[in-house]
Short mmCIF file of C-alpha atoms in Angstrom, two decimals:
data_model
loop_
_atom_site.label_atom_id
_atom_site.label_comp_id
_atom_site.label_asym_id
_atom_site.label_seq_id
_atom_site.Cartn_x
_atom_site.Cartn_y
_atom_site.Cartn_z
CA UNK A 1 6.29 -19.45 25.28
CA UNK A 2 7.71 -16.87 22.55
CA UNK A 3 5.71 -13.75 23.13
CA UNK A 4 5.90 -11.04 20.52
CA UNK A 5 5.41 -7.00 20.74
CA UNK A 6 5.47 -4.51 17.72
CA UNK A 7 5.89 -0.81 17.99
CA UNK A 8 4.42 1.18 17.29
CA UNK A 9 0.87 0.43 17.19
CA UNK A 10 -0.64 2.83 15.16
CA UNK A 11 1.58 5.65 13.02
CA UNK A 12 0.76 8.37 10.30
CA UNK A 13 2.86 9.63 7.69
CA UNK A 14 2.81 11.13 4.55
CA UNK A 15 3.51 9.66 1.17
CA UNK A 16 7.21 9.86 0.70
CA UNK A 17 8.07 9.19 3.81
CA UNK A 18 10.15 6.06 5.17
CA UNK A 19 8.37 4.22 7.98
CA UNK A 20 10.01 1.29 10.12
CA UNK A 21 7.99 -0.88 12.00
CA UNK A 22 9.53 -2.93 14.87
CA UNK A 23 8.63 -6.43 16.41
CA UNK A 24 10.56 -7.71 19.47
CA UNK A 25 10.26 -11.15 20.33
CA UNK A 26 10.98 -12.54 24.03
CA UNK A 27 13.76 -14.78 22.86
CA UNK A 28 15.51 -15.30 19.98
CA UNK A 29 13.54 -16.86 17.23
CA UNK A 30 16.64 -17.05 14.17
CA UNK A 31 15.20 -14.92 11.73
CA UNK A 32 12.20 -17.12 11.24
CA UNK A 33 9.90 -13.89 11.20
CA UNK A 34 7.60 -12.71 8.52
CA UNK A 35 5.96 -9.71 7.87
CA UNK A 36 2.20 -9.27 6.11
CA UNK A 37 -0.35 -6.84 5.01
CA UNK A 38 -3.46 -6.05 5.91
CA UNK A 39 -6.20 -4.03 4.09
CA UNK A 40 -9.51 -3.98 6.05
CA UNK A 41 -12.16 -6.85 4.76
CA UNK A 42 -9.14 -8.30 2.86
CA UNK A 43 -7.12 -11.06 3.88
CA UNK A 44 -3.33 -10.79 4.71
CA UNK A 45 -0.83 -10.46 2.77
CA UNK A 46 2.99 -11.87 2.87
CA UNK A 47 5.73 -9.38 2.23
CA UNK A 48 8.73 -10.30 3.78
CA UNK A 49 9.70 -14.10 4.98
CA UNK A 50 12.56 -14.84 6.79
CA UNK A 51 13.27 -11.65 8.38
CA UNK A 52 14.57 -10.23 4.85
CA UNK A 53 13.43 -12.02 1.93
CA UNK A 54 10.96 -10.36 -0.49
CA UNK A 55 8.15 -12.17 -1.36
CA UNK A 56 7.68 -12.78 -5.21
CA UNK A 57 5.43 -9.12 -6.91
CA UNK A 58 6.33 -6.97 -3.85
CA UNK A 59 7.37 -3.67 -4.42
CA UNK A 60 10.85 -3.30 -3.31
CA UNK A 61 10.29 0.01 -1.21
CA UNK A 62 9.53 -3.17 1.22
CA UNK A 63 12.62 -4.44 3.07
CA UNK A 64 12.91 -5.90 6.18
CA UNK A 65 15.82 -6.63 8.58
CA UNK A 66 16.48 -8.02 12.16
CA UNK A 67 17.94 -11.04 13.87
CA UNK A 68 18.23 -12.55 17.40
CA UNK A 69 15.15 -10.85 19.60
CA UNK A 70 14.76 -7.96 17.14
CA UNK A 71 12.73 -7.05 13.68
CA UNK A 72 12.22 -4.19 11.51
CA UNK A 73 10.10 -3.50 8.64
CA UNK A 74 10.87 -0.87 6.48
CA UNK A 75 8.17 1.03 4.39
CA UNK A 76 10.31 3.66 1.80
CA UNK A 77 8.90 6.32 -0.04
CA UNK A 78 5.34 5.49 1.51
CA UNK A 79 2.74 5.17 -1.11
CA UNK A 80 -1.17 5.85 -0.22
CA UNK A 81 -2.43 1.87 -0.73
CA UNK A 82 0.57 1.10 1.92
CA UNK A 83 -1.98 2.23 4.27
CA UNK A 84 -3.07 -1.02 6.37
CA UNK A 85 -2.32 -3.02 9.67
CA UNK A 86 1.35 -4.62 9.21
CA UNK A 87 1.81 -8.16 11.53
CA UNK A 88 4.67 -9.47 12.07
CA UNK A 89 4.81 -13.68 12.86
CA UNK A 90 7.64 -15.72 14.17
CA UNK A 91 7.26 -19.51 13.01
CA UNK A 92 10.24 -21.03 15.04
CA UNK A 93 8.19 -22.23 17.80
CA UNK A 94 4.32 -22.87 17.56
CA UNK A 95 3.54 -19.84 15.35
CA UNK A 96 2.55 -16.49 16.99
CA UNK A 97 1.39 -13.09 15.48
CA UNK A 98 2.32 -9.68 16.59
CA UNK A 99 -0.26 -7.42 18.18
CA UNK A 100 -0.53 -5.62 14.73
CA UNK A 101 0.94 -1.87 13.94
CA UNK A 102 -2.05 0.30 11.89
CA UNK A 103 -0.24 2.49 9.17
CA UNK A 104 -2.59 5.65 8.28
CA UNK A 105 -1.50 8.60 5.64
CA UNK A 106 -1.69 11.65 6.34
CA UNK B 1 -7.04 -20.56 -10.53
CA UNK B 2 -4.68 -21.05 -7.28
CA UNK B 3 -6.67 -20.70 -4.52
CA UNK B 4 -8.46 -21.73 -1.18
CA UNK B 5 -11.63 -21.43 -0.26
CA UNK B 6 -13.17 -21.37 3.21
CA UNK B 7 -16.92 -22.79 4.38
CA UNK B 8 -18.64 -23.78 6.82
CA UNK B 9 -19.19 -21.40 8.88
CA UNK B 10 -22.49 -19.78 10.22
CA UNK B 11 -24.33 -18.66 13.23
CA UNK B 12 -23.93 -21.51 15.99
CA UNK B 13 -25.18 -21.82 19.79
CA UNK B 14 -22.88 -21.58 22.58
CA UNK B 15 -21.82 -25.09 23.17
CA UNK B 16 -22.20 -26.16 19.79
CA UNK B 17 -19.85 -27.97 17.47
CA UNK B 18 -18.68 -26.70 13.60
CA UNK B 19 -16.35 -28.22 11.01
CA UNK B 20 -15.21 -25.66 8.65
CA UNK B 21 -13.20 -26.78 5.28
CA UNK B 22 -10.71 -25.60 3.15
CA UNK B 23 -10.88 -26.43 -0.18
CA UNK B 24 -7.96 -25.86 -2.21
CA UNK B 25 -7.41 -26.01 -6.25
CA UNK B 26 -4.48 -25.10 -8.80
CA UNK B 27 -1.69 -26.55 -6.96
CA UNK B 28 -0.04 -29.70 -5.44
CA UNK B 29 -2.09 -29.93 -2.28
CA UNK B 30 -0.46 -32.76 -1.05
CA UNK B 31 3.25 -31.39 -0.78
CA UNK B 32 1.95 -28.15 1.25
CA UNK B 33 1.37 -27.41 5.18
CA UNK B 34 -1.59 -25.57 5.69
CA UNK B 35 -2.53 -23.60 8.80
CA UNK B 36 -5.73 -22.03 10.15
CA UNK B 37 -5.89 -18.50 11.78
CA UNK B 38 -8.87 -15.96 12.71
CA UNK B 39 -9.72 -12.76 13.60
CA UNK B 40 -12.59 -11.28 15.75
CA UNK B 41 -14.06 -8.14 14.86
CA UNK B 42 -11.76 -5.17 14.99
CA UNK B 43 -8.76 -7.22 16.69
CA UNK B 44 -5.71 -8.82 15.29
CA UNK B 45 -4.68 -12.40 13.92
CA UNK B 46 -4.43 -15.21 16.08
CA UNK B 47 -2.64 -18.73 14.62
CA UNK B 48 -4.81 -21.30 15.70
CA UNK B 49 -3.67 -24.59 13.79
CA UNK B 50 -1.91 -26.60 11.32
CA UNK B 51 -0.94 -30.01 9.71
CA UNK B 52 1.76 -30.97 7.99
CA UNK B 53 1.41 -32.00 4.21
CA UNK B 54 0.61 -35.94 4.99
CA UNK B 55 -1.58 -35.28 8.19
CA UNK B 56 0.63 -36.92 10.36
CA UNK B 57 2.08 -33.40 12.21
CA UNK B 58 -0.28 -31.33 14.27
CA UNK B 59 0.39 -28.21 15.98
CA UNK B 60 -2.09 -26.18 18.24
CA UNK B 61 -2.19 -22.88 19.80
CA UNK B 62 -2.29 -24.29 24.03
CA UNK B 63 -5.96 -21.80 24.30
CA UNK B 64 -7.77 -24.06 21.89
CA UNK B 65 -5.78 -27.48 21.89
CA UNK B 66 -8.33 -29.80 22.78
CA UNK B 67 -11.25 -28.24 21.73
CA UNK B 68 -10.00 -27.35 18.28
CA UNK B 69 -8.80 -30.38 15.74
CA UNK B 70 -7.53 -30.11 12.32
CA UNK B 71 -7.30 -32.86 9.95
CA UNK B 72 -6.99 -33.56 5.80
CA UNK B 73 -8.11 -35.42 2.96
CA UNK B 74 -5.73 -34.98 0.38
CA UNK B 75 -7.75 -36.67 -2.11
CA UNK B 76 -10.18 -34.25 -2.15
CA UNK B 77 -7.43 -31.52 -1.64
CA UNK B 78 -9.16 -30.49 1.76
CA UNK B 79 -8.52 -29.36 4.99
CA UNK B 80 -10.86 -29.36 8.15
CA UNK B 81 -11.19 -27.61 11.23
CA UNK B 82 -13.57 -29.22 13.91
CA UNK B 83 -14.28 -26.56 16.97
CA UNK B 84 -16.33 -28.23 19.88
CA UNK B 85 -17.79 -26.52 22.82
CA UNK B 86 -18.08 -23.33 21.30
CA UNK B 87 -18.22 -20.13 23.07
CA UNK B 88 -19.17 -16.48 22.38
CA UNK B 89 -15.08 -15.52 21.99
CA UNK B 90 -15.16 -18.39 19.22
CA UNK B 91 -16.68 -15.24 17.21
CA UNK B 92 -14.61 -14.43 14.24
CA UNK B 93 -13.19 -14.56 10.87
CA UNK B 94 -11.28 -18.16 10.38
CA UNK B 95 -8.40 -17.81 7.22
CA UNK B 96 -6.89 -21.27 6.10
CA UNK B 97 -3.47 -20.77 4.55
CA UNK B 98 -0.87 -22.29 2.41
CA UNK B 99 2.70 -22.37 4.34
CA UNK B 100 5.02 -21.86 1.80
CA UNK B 101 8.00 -23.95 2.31
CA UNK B 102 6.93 -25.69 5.57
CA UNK B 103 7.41 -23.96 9.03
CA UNK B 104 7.62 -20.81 6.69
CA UNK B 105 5.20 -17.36 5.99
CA UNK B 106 1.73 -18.01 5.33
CA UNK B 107 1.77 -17.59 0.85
CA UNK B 108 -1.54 -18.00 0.03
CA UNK B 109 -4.97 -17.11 2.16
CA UNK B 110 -8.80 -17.83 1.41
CA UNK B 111 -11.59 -15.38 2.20
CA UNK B 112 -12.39 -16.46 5.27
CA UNK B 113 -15.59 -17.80 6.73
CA UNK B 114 -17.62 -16.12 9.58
CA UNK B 115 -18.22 -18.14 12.51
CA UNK B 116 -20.83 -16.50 15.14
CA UNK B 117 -21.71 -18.27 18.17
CA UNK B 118 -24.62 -16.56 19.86
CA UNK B 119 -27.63 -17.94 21.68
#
């Protein structure tokens, strides 16, 4: 089975700032990996499918990039409501989330 | 309005059975895969399920795969989840979702519907 890890798990920054977000997965998945938000008592949110695709009414300081084993999400000019948990997913196999990276501004 | 909506849910014993639904409106429910996924309190996503846009493609997570069983009624633009044997880590949040071009990232989410099992 495809197991996934993110890094890191929690980070702080200050608006501005560019944050990048990383998800490894044990074996290649071919760019089928996605990327959501999460506000708390909210449910997720797509950003990026298909490892760099932005989804339809999100801001472009989103971007994401990666292929083989390895992901990034990048977070530019960080904005106070980008604070949430970011998951990454890979849907090659039977779908699996990452662990979950908590973004917090400081 | 696009949307789904989740119910079902509730406070069930340990052992007990639940079917939650997914009710969806505003869009072609029939052409779209739709998955189901929770989340205990405090902790992250976990897929558990979905069906292809006929019904006739089901995919499990291997922890619940035989205790968990999705199905759909396109007709009345629904999709169920049917959890048996329920346990105390059967606690959470469950999301449906729309899967946007098949095998793709998760588009559209309901609000969820609390499931509690506790005796």
């Amino acid at each position: 089975d495809i197991q996934m890890i993110q890094s890191p798990s929690s980070l702080s920054a200050s608006v501005g700032d560019t944050v990048t977000i990383t998800c490894r997965a044990s074996q290649s998945i071919s760019s089928f990996l996605n990327w959501y938000q999460q506000k708390p008592g909210k449910a997720p949110k797509v950003l990026i499918y298909a490892a760099s695709s932005l989804q339809s009414g999100v801001p472009s300081r989103f971007s994401g990039s990666g292929s083989g084993t390895d992901y990034n999400i990048t977070i530019t000019n960080l904005q106070p409501e980008d604070s949430a948990t970011y998951y990454c997913q890979q849907t090659l196999t039977t779908p699996l989330f990452g662990p979950g990276t908590k973004v917090e501004i400081k | 309005e696009v949307e789904l909506v989740e119910s079902g849910g509730g406070l069930v014993q340990p052992g007990g059975s639940l079917r939650l639904s997914c009710a969806a409106s505003g869009f072609d429910f029939g052409n779209y895969w739709i998955h189901w996924v929770r989340q205990a309190p405090g902790k992250g996503l976990v897929w558990l399920a979905r069906i292809n846009s006929d019904g006739s493609n089901l995919d499990y997570v291997d922890h619940v795969r035989g205790r968990f069983t999705i199905s759909r009624d396109n007709a009345q633009k629904t999709v169920y989840l049917h959890i048996d044997s329920l346990r105390a880590e059967d606690t959470a949040l469950y999301y449906c979702a729309r899967d946007q071009y098949a095998m793709s990232s998760l588009d559209l989410w309901g609000r969820g519907t609390q499931v509690t099992v506790s005796s």
